[in-house]
CSV table of C-alpha atoms in Angstrom, one decimal:
chain,number,residue,atom,x,y,z
A,1,MET,CA,152.2,188.6,99.8
A,2,LEU,CA,151.1,192.6,99.1
A,3,THR,CA,147.9,192.6,96.8
A,4,LYS,CA,147.2,194.5,93.5
A,5,ARG,CA,144.1,197.1,94.5
A,6,ILE,CA,141.1,197.6,92.6
A,7,ILE,CA,139.7,201.3,93.6
A,8,PRO,CA,136.3,202.7,92.6
A,9,CYS,CA,136.4,206.3,91.8
A,10,LEU,CA,133.5,208.2,92.4
A,11,ASP,CA,133.6,211.6,91.0
A,12,ILE,CA,131.7,213.9,92.9
A,13,LYS,CA,129.7,216.9,91.9
A,14,ASN,CA,127.4,219.0,94.2
A,15,GLY,CA,127.6,216.1,96.5
A,16,ARG,CA,126.4,213.2,94.0
A,17,THR,CA,128.8,210.9,92.4
A,18,VAL,CA,128.6,211.5,88.6
A,19,LYS,CA,131.2,209.8,85.6
A,20,GLY,CA,132.2,211.7,82.8
A,21,VAL,CA,133.1,210.1,79.6
A,22,ASN,CA,136.2,212.0,78.0
A,23,PHE,CA,135.7,214.3,80.9
A,24,VAL,CA,132.8,215.7,79.5
A,25,ASP,CA,128.9,214.6,79.4
A,26,LEU,CA,128.3,214.5,83.0
A,27,ARG,CA,125.8,211.3,84.3
A,28,ASP,CA,124.2,210.8,87.6
A,29,ALA,CA,125.5,207.7,89.2
A,30,GLY,CA,124.3,207.8,93.1
A,31,ASP,CA,124.8,208.7,96.1
A,32,PRO,CA,128.6,209.1,97.4
A,33,VAL,CA,128.1,207.5,101.1
A,34,GLU,CA,126.1,204.8,100.1
A,35,LEU,CA,128.0,203.6,97.3
A,36,ALA,CA,131.2,203.9,99.5
A,37,ALA,CA,129.8,201.3,101.9
A,38,ALA,CA,128.6,199.3,99.4
A,39,TYR,CA,132.0,198.8,97.8
A,40,ALA,CA,133.7,198.4,101.0
A,41,GLU,CA,131.3,195.4,101.5
A,42,ASN,CA,131.8,193.9,97.9
A,43,GLY,CA,135.8,193.9,98.1
A,44,ALA,CA,136.7,197.0,97.0
A,45,ASP,CA,140.4,197.6,98.5
A,46,GLU,CA,140.2,201.6,98.4
A,47,LEU,CA,138.2,204.3,97.3
A,48,ILE,CA,138.8,207.6,95.7
A,49,PHE,CA,136.3,210.9,95.8
A,50,LEU,CA,137.7,213.3,93.2
A,51,ASP,CA,135.4,216.5,93.3
A,52,ILE,CA,134.8,217.7,90.0
A,53,SER,CA,133.3,220.7,90.8
A,54,ALA,CA,135.9,222.3,93.5
A,55,THR,CA,135.1,225.7,94.3
A,56,GLU,CA,135.6,227.7,97.6
A,57,GLU,CA,131.9,227.0,98.7
A,58,LYS,CA,131.9,223.5,97.6
A,59,ARG,CA,135.1,222.7,99.4
A,60,LYS,CA,133.3,222.8,102.6
A,61,THR,CA,130.7,220.4,101.0
A,62,LEU,CA,133.6,217.6,100.7
A,63,ALA,CA,134.8,218.1,103.9
A,64,LYS,CA,131.5,217.1,105.2
A,65,LEU,CA,131.4,214.8,102.6
A,66,VAL,CA,134.5,213.2,103.9
A,67,LEU,CA,133.3,213.0,107.5
A,68,ASP,CA,130.3,211.1,106.6
A,69,VAL,CA,132.5,208.8,104.7
A,70,ALA,CA,135.0,208.2,107.4
A,71,GLU,CA,132.2,207.3,109.8
A,72,GLN,CA,130.9,204.4,107.9
A,73,LEU,CA,133.8,203.2,105.8
A,74,ASN,CA,136.4,200.7,107.4
A,75,ILE,CA,138.8,200.8,104.1
A,76,PRO,CA,141.0,203.1,103.3
A,77,PHE,CA,140.0,206.5,100.9
A,78,THR,CA,141.6,209.2,99.1
A,79,VAL,CA,139.9,212.7,98.8
A,80,GLY,CA,141.0,214.9,95.4
A,81,GLY,CA,139.9,217.9,93.7
A,82,GLY,CA,140.6,221.4,94.3
A,83,ILE,CA,142.8,220.9,96.8
A,84,SER,CA,146.0,223.7,96.6
A,85,SER,CA,147.0,224.3,100.1
A,86,VAL,CA,148.8,223.1,103.5
A,87,GLU,CA,145.2,224.1,105.4
A,88,ASP,CA,142.6,222.2,102.6
A,89,VAL,CA,144.8,218.8,103.3
A,90,ASP,CA,144.8,219.5,107.3
A,91,LEU,CA,141.3,219.7,107.1
A,92,LEU,CA,140.7,216.3,104.8
A,93,LEU,CA,142.8,214.6,107.0
A,94,LYS,CA,141.4,215.3,109.8
A,95,ASN,CA,138.0,214.7,109.3
A,96,GLY,CA,139.2,211.0,108.1
A,97,ALA,CA,140.6,211.2,104.8
A,98,ASP,CA,143.3,208.6,104.5
A,99,LYS,CA,144.9,210.6,101.3
A,100,VAL,CA,144.7,213.4,99.6
A,101,SER,CA,145.1,213.6,96.0
A,102,ILE,CA,146.7,216.8,94.4
A,103,ASN,CA,146.4,217.7,90.3
A,104,SER,CA,147.0,221.2,89.1
A,105,SER,CA,147.8,222.6,92.0
A,106,ALA,CA,150.9,220.8,92.0
A,107,VAL,CA,151.7,221.9,88.5
A,108,LYS,CA,151.5,225.5,89.3
A,109,ASN,CA,153.2,225.2,92.8
A,110,PRO,CA,155.5,221.9,92.9
A,111,ASP,CA,156.9,223.3,96.3
A,112,LEU,CA,153.6,222.2,97.5
A,113,ILE,CA,154.3,218.6,97.3
A,114,ASN,CA,157.5,218.9,99.6
A,115,GLN,CA,155.4,220.7,102.3
A,116,LEU,CA,153.0,218.3,102.4
A,117,SER,CA,155.1,215.4,102.5
A,118,ALA,CA,157.1,217.2,105.0
A,119,LYS,CA,154.0,217.9,107.2
A,120,PHE,CA,151.5,215.0,106.6
A,121,GLY,CA,154.4,212.2,105.5
A,122,SER,CA,154.7,210.9,102.0
A,123,GLN,CA,152.2,208.3,102.2
A,124,CYS,CA,149.3,210.2,102.4
A,125,ILE,CA,150.2,212.2,99.1
A,126,VAL,CA,148.9,211.2,95.7
A,127,VAL,CA,149.5,213.0,92.8
A,128,ALA,CA,147.5,212.9,90.3
A,129,ILE,CA,148.4,213.0,86.7
A,130,ASP,CA,146.5,213.6,83.4
A,131,ALA,CA,148.3,213.5,80.2
A,132,LYS,CA,147.3,212.8,76.4
A,133,PHE,CA,149.4,211.2,73.9
A,134,ILE,CA,150.5,213.5,71.1
A,135,GLU,CA,152.5,213.4,68.4
A,136,GLY,CA,154.7,210.9,70.1
A,137,LYS,CA,154.9,212.3,73.4
A,138,TRP,CA,152.9,212.3,76.6
A,139,LYS,CA,151.6,216.1,77.6
A,140,VAL,CA,150.3,216.7,81.2
A,141,HIS,CA,147.0,218.4,81.3
A,142,LEU,CA,145.6,220.6,83.7
A,143,VAL,CA,142.1,221.5,85.0
A,144,GLY,CA,140.4,218.2,84.3
A,145,GLY,CA,142.4,217.8,81.3
A,146,LYS,CA,140.9,221.2,79.8
A,147,VAL,CA,144.4,222.8,79.5
A,148,PRO,CA,147.8,221.2,78.0
A,149,THR,CA,151.0,221.8,79.3
A,150,ASP,CA,154.6,221.7,78.0
A,151,LEU,CA,155.6,219.4,80.7
A,152,ASP,CA,156.7,215.3,79.6
A,153,LEU,CA,154.6,212.9,81.9
A,154,PHE,CA,157.8,211.0,82.8
A,155,GLU,CA,159.6,213.9,83.6
A,156,TRP,CA,157.0,215.6,85.9
A,157,ALA,CA,156.6,212.2,87.5
A,158,LYS,CA,160.1,211.9,88.5
A,159,GLU,CA,160.0,215.6,89.6
A,160,VAL,CA,156.9,214.7,92.1
A,161,GLU,CA,158.5,211.5,93.6
A,162,GLU,CA,161.7,213.3,94.0
A,163,ARG,CA,159.7,216.0,95.7
A,164,GLY,CA,157.9,213.4,97.8
A,165,ALA,CA,155.1,211.9,96.6
A,166,GLY,CA,154.2,208.6,98.0
A,167,GLU,CA,152.1,207.6,94.8
A,168,ILE,CA,150.8,208.0,91.7
A,169,LEU,CA,147.4,208.4,90.0
A,170,PHE,CA,148.2,208.3,85.8
A,171,THR,CA,145.1,208.9,83.8
A,172,SER,CA,145.7,208.7,80.2
A,173,MET,CA,143.1,210.9,78.5
A,174,ASN,CA,143.7,208.6,75.2
A,175,HIS,CA,142.1,206.1,77.0
A,176,ASP,CA,139.6,207.6,79.5
A,177,GLY,CA,135.8,206.5,79.0
A,178,THR,CA,137.2,205.0,75.6
A,179,LYS,CA,136.5,201.0,77.6
A,180,ASN,CA,139.1,200.0,75.4
A,181,GLY,CA,142.0,199.1,78.2
A,182,PHE,CA,144.3,201.4,80.0
A,183,ALA,CA,147.6,203.2,78.8
A,184,ASN,CA,149.7,200.2,79.6
A,185,GLU,CA,153.0,201.2,78.0
A,186,ALA,CA,153.2,204.4,79.6
A,187,LEU,CA,151.9,202.5,82.8
A,188,ALA,CA,155.2,200.2,82.5
A,189,GLN,CA,157.5,202.9,81.7
A,190,LEU,CA,156.3,204.9,84.8
A,191,SER,CA,156.6,201.7,87.1
A,192,GLN,CA,160.0,200.9,85.7
A,193,GLU,CA,161.5,204.3,86.2
A,194,LEU,CA,160.1,205.2,89.7
A,195,ASN,CA,160.1,203.7,92.8
A,196,ILE,CA,156.5,204.5,94.3
A,197,PRO,CA,153.2,202.4,93.4
A,198,ILE,CA,150.9,204.0,90.3
A,199,ILE,CA,147.8,204.1,90.2
A,200,ALA,CA,146.2,203.1,86.8
A,201,SER,CA,143.6,205.0,85.6
A,202,GLY,CA,141.6,205.6,82.4
A,203,GLY,CA,140.0,202.9,80.1
A,204,ALA,CA,138.6,200.0,82.1
A,205,GLY,CA,135.8,198.4,80.2
A,206,ASN,CA,136.3,194.0,80.7
A,207,ILE,CA,138.0,192.1,83.2
A,208,GLN,CA,140.7,191.3,80.7
A,209,HIS,CA,141.6,195.1,81.0
A,210,PHE,CA,142.2,194.8,84.3
A,211,GLU,CA,144.5,191.6,84.6
A,212,ASP,CA,146.5,193.4,81.4
A,213,THR,CA,147.2,196.5,83.2
A,214,PHE,CA,148.7,194.4,85.9
A,215,LYS,CA,150.6,192.4,84.2
A,216,ILE,CA,151.8,194.2,81.2
A,217,GLY,CA,151.5,197.8,82.9
A,218,LYS,CA,153.2,196.4,85.8
A,219,ALA,CA,150.7,199.0,87.7
A,220,ASP,CA,150.2,198.3,91.6
A,221,ALA,CA,146.5,199.5,91.8
A,222,ALA,CA,143.7,200.1,89.2
A,223,LEU,CA,141.0,202.5,89.5
A,224,ALA,CA,137.9,202.8,87.3
A,225,ALA,CA,134.5,204.4,87.8
A,226,SER,CA,131.6,203.7,85.5
A,227,VAL,CA,132.1,199.9,84.8
A,228,PHE,CA,131.7,199.4,88.6
A,229,HIS,CA,129.1,202.0,89.3
A,230,PHE,CA,126.6,200.6,86.3
A,231,LYS,CA,127.3,197.2,87.5
A,232,GLU,CA,128.7,195.9,84.1
A,233,ILE,CA,132.0,194.2,86.3
A,234,GLU,CA,131.4,192.9,90.1
A,235,ILE,CA,134.4,193.5,91.8
A,236,LYS,CA,134.0,189.7,93.3
A,237,GLU,CA,134.5,188.1,90.0
A,238,LEU,CA,136.9,190.6,88.9
A,239,LYS,CA,139.0,189.6,91.7
A,240,LYS,CA,138.2,186.1,91.4
A,241,HIS,CA,139.6,186.2,87.7
A,242,LEU,CA,142.6,188.0,88.7
A,243,GLN,CA,143.3,185.1,91.5
A,244,THR,CA,142.7,182.5,88.5
A,245,ALA,CA,145.4,184.5,86.4
A,246,ASN,CA,147.8,184.4,89.2
A,247,ILE,CA,147.8,188.0,90.0
A,248,PRO,CA,147.8,188.4,93.8
A,249,VAL,CA,144.6,189.8,95.3
A,250,ARG,CA,143.0,190.3,98.5
A,251,ILE,CA,139.8,187.8,98.5
B,1,MET,CA,134.1,193.1,127.3
B,2,LYS,CA,133.3,195.4,129.7
B,3,GLU,CA,130.3,197.3,128.7
B,4,LYS,CA,131.4,201.0,129.9
B,5,GLN,CA,135.0,201.1,129.5
B,6,LYS,CA,136.8,204.8,129.3
B,7,ILE,CA,139.2,204.2,126.0
B,8,VAL,CA,141.5,207.0,125.3
B,9,ILE,CA,143.2,208.3,122.1
B,10,ILE,CA,146.0,209.7,122.5
B,11,ASP,CA,146.0,213.2,120.7
B,12,TYR,CA,149.2,214.6,120.3
B,13,GLY,CA,148.9,216.6,117.1
B,14,ALA,CA,149.7,213.8,114.4
B,15,GLY,CA,147.8,212.3,112.0
B,16,ASN,CA,144.1,210.7,111.3
B,17,ILE,CA,142.9,210.0,114.5
B,18,GLN,CA,139.3,210.4,113.5
B,19,SER,CA,139.4,207.0,111.5
B,20,ILE,CA,140.0,204.9,115.1
B,21,LYS,CA,137.5,207.0,116.6
B,22,PHE,CA,135.1,206.2,114.2
B,23,ALA,CA,136.1,202.4,114.1
B,24,ILE,CA,135.3,202.2,118.0
B,25,LYS,CA,132.4,203.8,117.6
B,26,ARG,CA,130.8,200.6,114.9
B,27,LEU,CA,131.8,198.5,117.4
B,28,GLY,CA,129.9,200.3,119.7
B,29,PHE,CA,132.0,202.1,122.0
B,30,GLU,CA,132.9,205.7,122.6
B,31,ALA,CA,136.4,206.9,122.8
B,32,LYS,CA,137.9,210.4,124.0
B,33,LEU,CA,140.6,212.0,122.3
B,34,SER,CA,143.1,213.6,125.1
B,35,ASN,CA,146.9,214.4,125.6
B,36,ASP,CA,146.1,214.9,129.4
B,37,ALA,CA,148.3,212.6,131.7
B,38,ALA,CA,146.2,212.1,134.5
B,39,GLU,CA,143.0,211.4,132.1
B,40,ILE,CA,145.5,208.8,129.8
B,41,ARG,CA,146.4,207.1,133.1
B,42,ASN,CA,142.8,206.7,134.1
B,43,ALA,CA,141.6,204.6,131.1
B,44,ASP,CA,140.8,201.4,130.9
B,45,LYS,CA,142.3,201.3,127.3
B,46,VAL,CA,144.7,203.3,125.6
B,47,ILE,CA,145.5,203.9,121.7
B,48,PHE,CA,148.7,205.5,120.6
B,49,PRO,CA,148.3,206.7,116.9
B,50,GLY,CA,150.3,208.2,115.0
B,51,VAL,CA,150.8,208.9,111.0
B,52,GLY,CA,153.7,211.2,110.1
B,53,GLU,CA,157.3,211.6,110.6
B,54,ALA,CA,159.0,210.0,113.8
B,55,GLY,CA,161.6,212.8,114.1
B,56,SER,CA,158.6,215.5,114.4
B,57,ALA,CA,156.6,213.4,116.4
B,58,MET,CA,158.7,212.3,119.0
B,59,ALA,CA,159.5,216.5,119.6
B,60,MET,CA,155.8,216.7,120.0
B,61,LEU,CA,155.6,213.6,122.7
B,62,ARG,CA,158.6,215.3,124.3
B,63,SER,CA,156.9,218.7,124.5
B,64,THR,CA,153.9,217.6,126.0
B,65,GLY,CA,155.6,215.4,128.4
B,66,LEU,CA,153.8,212.1,127.1
B,67,ASP,CA,157.1,210.7,126.3
B,68,THR,CA,157.5,210.1,130.1
B,69,VAL,CA,153.9,209.2,130.6
B,70,ILE,CA,153.4,206.2,127.9
B,71,PRO,CA,155.6,203.5,129.0
B,72,THR,CA,154.9,203.9,132.5
B,73,LEU,CA,151.2,202.8,131.7
B,74,LYS,CA,149.9,199.7,133.2
B,75,GLN,CA,146.3,199.1,131.1
B,76,PRO,CA,146.4,197.5,127.8
B,77,VAL,CA,147.8,200.4,125.4
B,78,LEU,CA,148.2,200.0,121.2
B,79,GLY,CA,149.8,201.8,119.2
B,80,ILE,CA,149.1,201.8,115.6
B,81,CYS,CA,151.6,202.2,112.7
B,82,LEU,CA,153.9,205.1,113.8
B,83,GLY,CA,152.5,204.7,117.1
B,84,MET,CA,154.5,201.4,117.6
B,85,GLN,CA,157.3,202.4,115.7
B,86,LEU,CA,157.9,205.3,118.2
B,87,MET,CA,157.4,202.6,120.9
B,88,CYS,CA,160.9,201.1,119.9
B,89,ASN,CA,164.3,201.8,120.9
B,90,SER,CA,164.7,204.0,117.8
B,91,SER,CA,164.3,204.7,114.1
B,92,GLU,CA,166.0,205.6,110.7
B,93,GLU,CA,163.3,208.1,110.3
B,94,GLY,CA,164.5,211.5,111.7
B,95,ASN,CA,167.2,209.4,113.2
B,96,THR,CA,165.3,209.5,116.4
B,97,THR,CA,165.3,207.6,119.8
B,98,GLY,CA,161.7,205.9,120.5
B,99,LEU,CA,160.2,205.1,123.8
B,100,GLY,CA,162.5,202.1,124.5
B,101,ILE,CA,158.9,199.7,124.8
B,102,PHE,CA,159.8,197.4,122.3
B,103,ASP,CA,163.2,196.3,121.9
B,104,ALA,CA,164.0,196.8,118.2
B,105,ASP,CA,165.2,199.7,116.2
B,106,VAL,CA,162.9,200.8,113.0
B,107,LYS,CA,164.3,200.6,109.6
B,108,ARG,CA,163.6,201.9,106.4
B,109,PHE,CA,162.4,199.5,103.3
B,110,ASN,CA,165.6,199.0,100.8
B,111,LYS,CA,165.2,200.2,97.0
B,112,GLN,CA,164.5,196.5,96.0
B,113,VAL,CA,160.7,197.6,96.9
B,114,LYS,CA,158.5,200.7,95.8
B,115,VAL,CA,158.3,202.8,99.0
B,116,PRO,CA,156.1,203.2,100.6
B,117,GLN,CA,154.3,200.0,100.7
B,118,ILE,CA,150.4,200.7,100.1
B,119,GLY,CA,147.8,198.4,100.5
B,120,TRP,CA,146.9,194.6,101.8
B,121,ASN,CA,149.1,192.1,102.9
B,122,GLN,CA,149.2,189.3,104.7
B,123,ILE,CA,149.8,188.6,108.2
B,124,THR,CA,150.9,185.1,110.0
B,125,ASN,CA,152.8,183.4,112.6
B,126,LEU,CA,150.0,185.0,114.9
B,127,GLU,CA,150.5,185.1,118.7
B,128,THR,CA,148.6,186.3,121.7
B,129,HIS,CA,144.6,187.0,122.2
B,130,LEU,CA,145.0,190.1,120.1
B,131,PHE,CA,144.5,187.8,117.0
B,132,ASP,CA,141.8,185.6,118.6
B,133,GLY,CA,139.4,184.9,115.5
B,134,VAL,CA,141.9,185.7,112.9
B,135,ASN,CA,143.2,183.4,110.4
B,136,GLU,CA,146.9,183.1,109.2
B,137,GLY,CA,147.4,184.7,106.2
B,138,GLU,CA,144.4,187.2,106.1
B,139,TYR,CA,144.8,190.7,104.9
B,140,VAL,CA,145.3,194.1,106.6
B,141,TYR,CA,146.0,197.2,105.2
B,142,LEU,CA,149.3,198.7,105.5
B,143,VAL,CA,151.0,202.3,104.5
B,144,HIS,CA,154.6,202.7,105.5
B,145,SER,CA,157.7,203.1,104.3
B,146,TYR,CA,159.9,202.0,107.7
B,147,TYR,CA,159.6,198.8,109.5
B,148,VAL,CA,160.4,196.4,112.2
B,149,PRO,CA,162.9,194.1,111.6
B,150,GLU,CA,161.8,190.7,112.9
B,151,CYS,CA,162.5,190.7,116.9
B,152,LYS,CA,161.8,188.7,119.9
B,153,ASP,CA,158.6,190.9,120.9
B,154,GLU,CA,157.1,190.1,117.5
B,155,ILE,CA,153.6,188.5,117.4
B,156,CYS,CA,152.9,188.6,113.8
B,157,ARG,CA,154.9,189.0,110.5
B,158,THR,CA,154.4,189.7,107.3
B,159,GLU,CA,156.5,189.9,103.8
B,160,TYR,CA,157.4,192.6,101.6
B,161,GLY,CA,160.9,192.4,100.3
B,162,VAL,CA,161.8,191.3,103.8
B,163,LYS,CA,160.3,189.6,106.4
B,164,TYR,CA,159.3,191.9,109.5
B,165,SER,CA,156.6,192.4,112.3
B,166,THR,CA,153.9,194.1,111.8
B,167,ALA,CA,152.7,193.5,115.8
B,168,LEU,CA,154.7,193.8,119.0
B,169,HIS,CA,153.6,192.5,122.1
B,170,ARG,CA,155.6,192.9,125.5
B,171,ASP,CA,153.7,193.2,128.7
B,172,ASN,CA,150.6,195.4,128.9
B,173,PHE,CA,152.0,196.9,125.4
B,174,TYR,CA,150.7,195.9,122.2
B,175,GLY,CA,151.7,197.4,118.8
B,176,VAL,CA,150.2,196.8,115.0
B,177,GLN,CA,151.8,198.4,111.9
B,178,PHE,CA,148.9,197.7,110.1
B,179,HIS,CA,146.1,200.0,110.4
B,180,PRO,CA,143.1,198.2,112.2
B,181,GLU,CA,140.4,200.9,111.5
B,182,LYS,CA,141.2,200.9,107.8
B,183,SER,CA,141.5,196.7,107.5
B,184,SER,CA,137.8,195.6,106.8
B,185,LYS,CA,136.3,193.1,109.1
B,186,THR,CA,139.8,191.5,110.2
B,187,GLY,CA,141.0,195.1,111.6
B,188,GLU,CA,137.4,195.1,113.4
B,189,GLN,CA,138.0,192.0,114.7
B,190,ILE,CA,141.7,192.9,116.1
B,191,LEU,CA,140.2,196.1,117.4
B,192,LYS,CA,137.4,194.0,119.5
B,193,ASN,CA,139.9,192.0,120.7
B,194,PHE,CA,142.2,194.4,122.1
B,195,LEU,CA,139.3,196.2,123.8
B,196,LYS,CA,138.2,192.3,125.3
B,197,LEU,CA,141.8,192.3,126.8
């Protein structure tokens, strides 16, 4: 049976791993290559690297980091942050990334999703969506959650699927950093309306939250950062719990 | 296992081959990337990767003449993911004919399941030395929208809405739908087994 995936997210700034609380107030959480190898050893199903400081110069650093990670890692990983062209994606995939994640650039230029999926295949194109629940509506936000748009989460997600995305990474800005659980209602609706895998992100605080996001939120994968980086949750323990709760996991 | 063997990864411009090269390096071997027919024929082992779209990948193989080289190879050949699919008779993806090594026609998953299938799934009904030391029901990493229906060349099976073939074997040719280079220790064992053939 296809298992539910547990995905540690490594936010990268200047080559180091950091994790923001509500997208600000950054703390240093370690060396990405070292962390990646440790997570693979401890049962992570996949990793995501998000370069939150992506500028032209730093993207070269990211390409080098991808190469270093690929050399060490025997599980798949996704890279995101500041990716805005076919050339960017080509370089990262060539250096050993399995998938790339695009966010703001997809909103600014939706046709990019079509171009990327046509050239590289849907299976390696993840579209990340940051959204905030405002006055009864989930509004898509850009630039690491700083810039609100008029786009509706569900309409945008549908469009993203039609344009060829292989997966959606949905971060609820209301939940991110709160450790109060994932946005399960919105996640379940995404899963209901779409036919591609959905990764839940934002809000993981304890083991029960993961069980809930798979059972209630119908998520295909769950992403978290600080609870893993600061060892508040051990992935092996988490998976044992999920198995007991009859959720298929790879142990 | 031969200490010094020539391992060639066929490089025809399709997808992520760096990861396969690194995976082989972690096993203590060097693999060379090549699209040169003579070099490929001379190798002890040939790996035929592929990520991307079947129709355009076949077009790339035809433009380099590799479509006629691969089916005539005599050493162990391992097709991975799209590589395996291209070794079949045909694919619904891009409505293309394949290399015709395996007697199967590649189909798209239907809408009852999420497509692509992304993640770790179990392999069962394991046959041949490719799976030496691998237990029934172990997990491998898969990412694909098209699949090989159960067929007589099958040496491994997986279930995702339907039961389908996740590995194939005929003569010196092997194919795996999953990514051994990304399938943790299980994948490493399978790659090691291939290098021992």
